Coordinates of C-alpha atoms and ligand atoms in Angstrom, one line a residue:
X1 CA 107.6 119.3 91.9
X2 CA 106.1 116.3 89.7
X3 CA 109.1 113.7 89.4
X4 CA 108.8 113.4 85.9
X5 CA 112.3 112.2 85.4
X6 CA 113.8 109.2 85.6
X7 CA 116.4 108.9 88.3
X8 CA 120.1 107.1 88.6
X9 CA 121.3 104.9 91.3
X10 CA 124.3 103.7 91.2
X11 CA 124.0 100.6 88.0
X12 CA 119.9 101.3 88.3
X13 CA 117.4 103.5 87.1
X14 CA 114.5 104.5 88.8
X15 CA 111.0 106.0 86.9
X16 CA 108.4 108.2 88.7
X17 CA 105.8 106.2 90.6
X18 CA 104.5 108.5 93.6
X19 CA 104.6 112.7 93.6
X20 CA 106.4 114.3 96.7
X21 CA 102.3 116.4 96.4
X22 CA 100.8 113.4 95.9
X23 CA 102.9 111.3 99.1
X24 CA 102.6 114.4 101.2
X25 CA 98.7 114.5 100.7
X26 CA 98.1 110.5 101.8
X27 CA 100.9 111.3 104.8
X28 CA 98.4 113.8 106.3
X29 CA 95.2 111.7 105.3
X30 CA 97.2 109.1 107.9
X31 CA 98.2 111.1 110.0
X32 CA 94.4 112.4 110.4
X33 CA 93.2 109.1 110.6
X34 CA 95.3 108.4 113.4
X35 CA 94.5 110.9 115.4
X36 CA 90.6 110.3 114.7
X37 CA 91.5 106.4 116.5
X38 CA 94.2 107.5 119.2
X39 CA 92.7 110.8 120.4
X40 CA 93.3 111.0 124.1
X41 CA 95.1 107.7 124.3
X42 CA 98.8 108.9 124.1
X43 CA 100.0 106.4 122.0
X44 CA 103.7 105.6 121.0
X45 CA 104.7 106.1 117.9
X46 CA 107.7 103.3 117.2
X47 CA 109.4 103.7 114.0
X48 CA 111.3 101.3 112.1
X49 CA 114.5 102.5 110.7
X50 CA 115.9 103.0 108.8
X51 CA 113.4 103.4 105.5
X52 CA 110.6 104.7 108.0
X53 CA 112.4 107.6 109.7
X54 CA 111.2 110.2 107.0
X55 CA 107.5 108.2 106.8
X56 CA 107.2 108.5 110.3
X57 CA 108.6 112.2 110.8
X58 CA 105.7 113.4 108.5
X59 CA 103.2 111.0 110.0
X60 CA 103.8 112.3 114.0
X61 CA 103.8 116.1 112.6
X62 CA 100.5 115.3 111.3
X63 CA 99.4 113.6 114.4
X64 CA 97.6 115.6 116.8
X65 CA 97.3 115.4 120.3
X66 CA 100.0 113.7 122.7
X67 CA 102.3 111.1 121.7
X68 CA 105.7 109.7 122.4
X69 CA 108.6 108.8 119.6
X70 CA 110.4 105.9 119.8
X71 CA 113.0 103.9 117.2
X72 CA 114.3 100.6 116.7
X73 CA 116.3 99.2 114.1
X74 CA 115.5 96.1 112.1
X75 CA 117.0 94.8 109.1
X76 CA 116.7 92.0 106.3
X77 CA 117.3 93.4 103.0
X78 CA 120.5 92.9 101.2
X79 CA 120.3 95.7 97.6
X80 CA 117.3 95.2 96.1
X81 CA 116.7 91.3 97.7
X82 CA 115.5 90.1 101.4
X83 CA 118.2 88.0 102.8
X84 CA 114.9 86.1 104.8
X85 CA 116.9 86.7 108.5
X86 CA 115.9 89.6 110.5
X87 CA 118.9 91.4 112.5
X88 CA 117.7 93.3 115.5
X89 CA 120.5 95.9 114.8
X90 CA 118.9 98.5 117.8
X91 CA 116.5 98.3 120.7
X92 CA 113.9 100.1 121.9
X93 CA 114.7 101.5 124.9
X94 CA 111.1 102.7 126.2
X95 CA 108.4 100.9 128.7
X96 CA 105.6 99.3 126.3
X97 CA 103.8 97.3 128.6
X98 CA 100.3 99.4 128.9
X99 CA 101.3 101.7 126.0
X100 CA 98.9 102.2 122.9
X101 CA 101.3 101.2 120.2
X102 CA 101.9 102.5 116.5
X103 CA 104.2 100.8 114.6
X104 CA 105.4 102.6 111.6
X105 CA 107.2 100.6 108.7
X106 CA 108.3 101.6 105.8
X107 CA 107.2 99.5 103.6
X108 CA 105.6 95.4 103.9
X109 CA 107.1 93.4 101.2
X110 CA 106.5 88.9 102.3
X111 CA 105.6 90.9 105.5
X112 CA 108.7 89.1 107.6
X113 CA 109.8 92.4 109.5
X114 CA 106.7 93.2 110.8
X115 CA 105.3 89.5 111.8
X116 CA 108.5 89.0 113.5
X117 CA 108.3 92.6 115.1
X118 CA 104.5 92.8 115.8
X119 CA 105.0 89.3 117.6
X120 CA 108.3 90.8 119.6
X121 CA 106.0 93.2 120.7
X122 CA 102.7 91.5 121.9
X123 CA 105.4 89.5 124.6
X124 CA 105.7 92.9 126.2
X125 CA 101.9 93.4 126.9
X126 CA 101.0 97.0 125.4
X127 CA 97.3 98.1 125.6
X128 CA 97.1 97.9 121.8
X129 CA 99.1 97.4 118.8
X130 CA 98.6 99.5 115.2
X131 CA 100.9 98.7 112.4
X132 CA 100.7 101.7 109.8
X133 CA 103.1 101.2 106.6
X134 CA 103.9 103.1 104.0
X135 CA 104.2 101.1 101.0
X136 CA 102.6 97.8 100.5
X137 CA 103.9 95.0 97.9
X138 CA 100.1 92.6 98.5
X139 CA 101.6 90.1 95.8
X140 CA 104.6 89.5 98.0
X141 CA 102.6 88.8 100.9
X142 CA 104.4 85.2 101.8
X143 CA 103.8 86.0 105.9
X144 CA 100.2 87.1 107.0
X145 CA 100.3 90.0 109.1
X146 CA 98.1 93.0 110.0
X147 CA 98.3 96.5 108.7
X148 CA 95.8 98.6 109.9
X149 CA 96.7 101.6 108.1
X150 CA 98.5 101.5 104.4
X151 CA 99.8 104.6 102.7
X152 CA 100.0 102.6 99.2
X153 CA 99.3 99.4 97.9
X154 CA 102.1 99.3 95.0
X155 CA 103.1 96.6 92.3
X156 CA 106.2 94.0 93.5
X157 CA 108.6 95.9 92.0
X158 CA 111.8 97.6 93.9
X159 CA 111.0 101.4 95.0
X160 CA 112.9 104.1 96.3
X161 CA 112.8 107.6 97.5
X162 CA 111.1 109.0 100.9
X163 CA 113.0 107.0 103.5
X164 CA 113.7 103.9 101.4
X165 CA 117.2 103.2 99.7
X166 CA 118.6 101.3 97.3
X167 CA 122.4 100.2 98.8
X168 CA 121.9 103.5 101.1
X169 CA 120.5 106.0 98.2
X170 CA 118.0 107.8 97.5
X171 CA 116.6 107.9 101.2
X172 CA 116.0 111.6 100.2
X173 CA 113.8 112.1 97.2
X174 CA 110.8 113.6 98.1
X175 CA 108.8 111.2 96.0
X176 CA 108.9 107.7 95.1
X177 CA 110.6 106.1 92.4
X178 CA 110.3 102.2 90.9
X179 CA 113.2 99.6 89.4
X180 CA 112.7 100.6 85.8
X181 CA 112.4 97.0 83.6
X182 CA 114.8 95.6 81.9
Ligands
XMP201 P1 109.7 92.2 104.5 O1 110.0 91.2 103.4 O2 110.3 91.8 105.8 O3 110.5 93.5 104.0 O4 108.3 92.6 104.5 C1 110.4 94.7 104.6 C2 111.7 95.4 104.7 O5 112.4 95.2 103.5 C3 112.8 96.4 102.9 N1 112.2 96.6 101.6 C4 112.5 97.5 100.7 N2 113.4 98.5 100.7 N3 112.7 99.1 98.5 C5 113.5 99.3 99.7 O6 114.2 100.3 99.7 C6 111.9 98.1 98.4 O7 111.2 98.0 97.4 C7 111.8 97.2 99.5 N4 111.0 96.1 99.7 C8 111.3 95.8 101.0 C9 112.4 97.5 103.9 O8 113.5 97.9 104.6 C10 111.4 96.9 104.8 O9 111.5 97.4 106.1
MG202 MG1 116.3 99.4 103.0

């Protein structure tokens, strides 16, 4: 279904920006690229909750060949603003030293999460490191960091829908919706 209508969050409203068709289509043009670079490496899939859980679901169905799932929880965002202090709120529990690694965000707004994750992560000595987001905000960028695969480069505006939420909504529209101006 096209979201052609505007949705309503709590005191915001949200317009159409990506089609569930149109998400679903890039997911699997990931997930194919992915497979392409990781086949017969086993890699671990570590997914960044909470916006990436329904990214990532997609994204290892649409991997194919061998992989493990893992999860942690980070978190900086406060509504629609980052507070600018990441909170590791979960762990990961599994081995990574060795391990072909995919990290799978949600989305990369100054790009805080993931250089502060990314750098967690290269202490533990895994074989390799891929960082594959979702959504990309590249005028926000205030922390270089490197994404080797990006769903969508989008405009700094706040989005929700497909894993992301505004004060915990929305995490499950299909598509992707944007802060409507004014
Ligand atoms: P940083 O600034 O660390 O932000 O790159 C990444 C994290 O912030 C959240 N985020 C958003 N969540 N709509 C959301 O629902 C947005 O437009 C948005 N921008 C950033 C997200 O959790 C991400 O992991
Ligand atoms: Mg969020």
């Amino acid at each position: 279904m096209q979201p052609d209508e505007t949705v309503t969050i709590l005191d915001l409203t949200f317009t159409p920006l990506f089609s569930e068709q149109k998400v679903q289509a890039r997911v699997r043009e990931l997930g194919t690229a992915l497979t392409d670079r990781f086949a017969g490496q086993k890699p671990l899939f570590i997914s960044i909750l909470s916006g990436a859980f329904v990214f990532a679901s997609d994204l290892i169905r649409s991997f194919k060949g061998d992989c493990e799932v893992g999860f942690v929880k980070l978190s900086s965002y406060k509504g629609t603003q980052s507070t600018g202090s990441i909170q590791t709120v979960m762990g990961l529990e599994k081995e990574i030293a060795g391990r072909h690694l995919i990290v799978v965000e949600d989305i990369v707004d100054t790009g805080r999460t993931l250089h502060y994750f990314l750098n967690l992560l290269e202490q533990q000595r895994p074989a390799s490191i891929c960082a594959v987001t979702f959504l990309r905000k590249p005028e926000a960028a205030a922390f270089p960091v490197q994404v080797d695969f990006v769903g969508f480069d989008i405009e700094d505006k706040f989005v929700v829908g497909y894993g992301l939420d505004y004060e915990g909504w929305g995490r499950n529209l299909p598509g992707v919706y944007q802060l409507s101006a004014g």
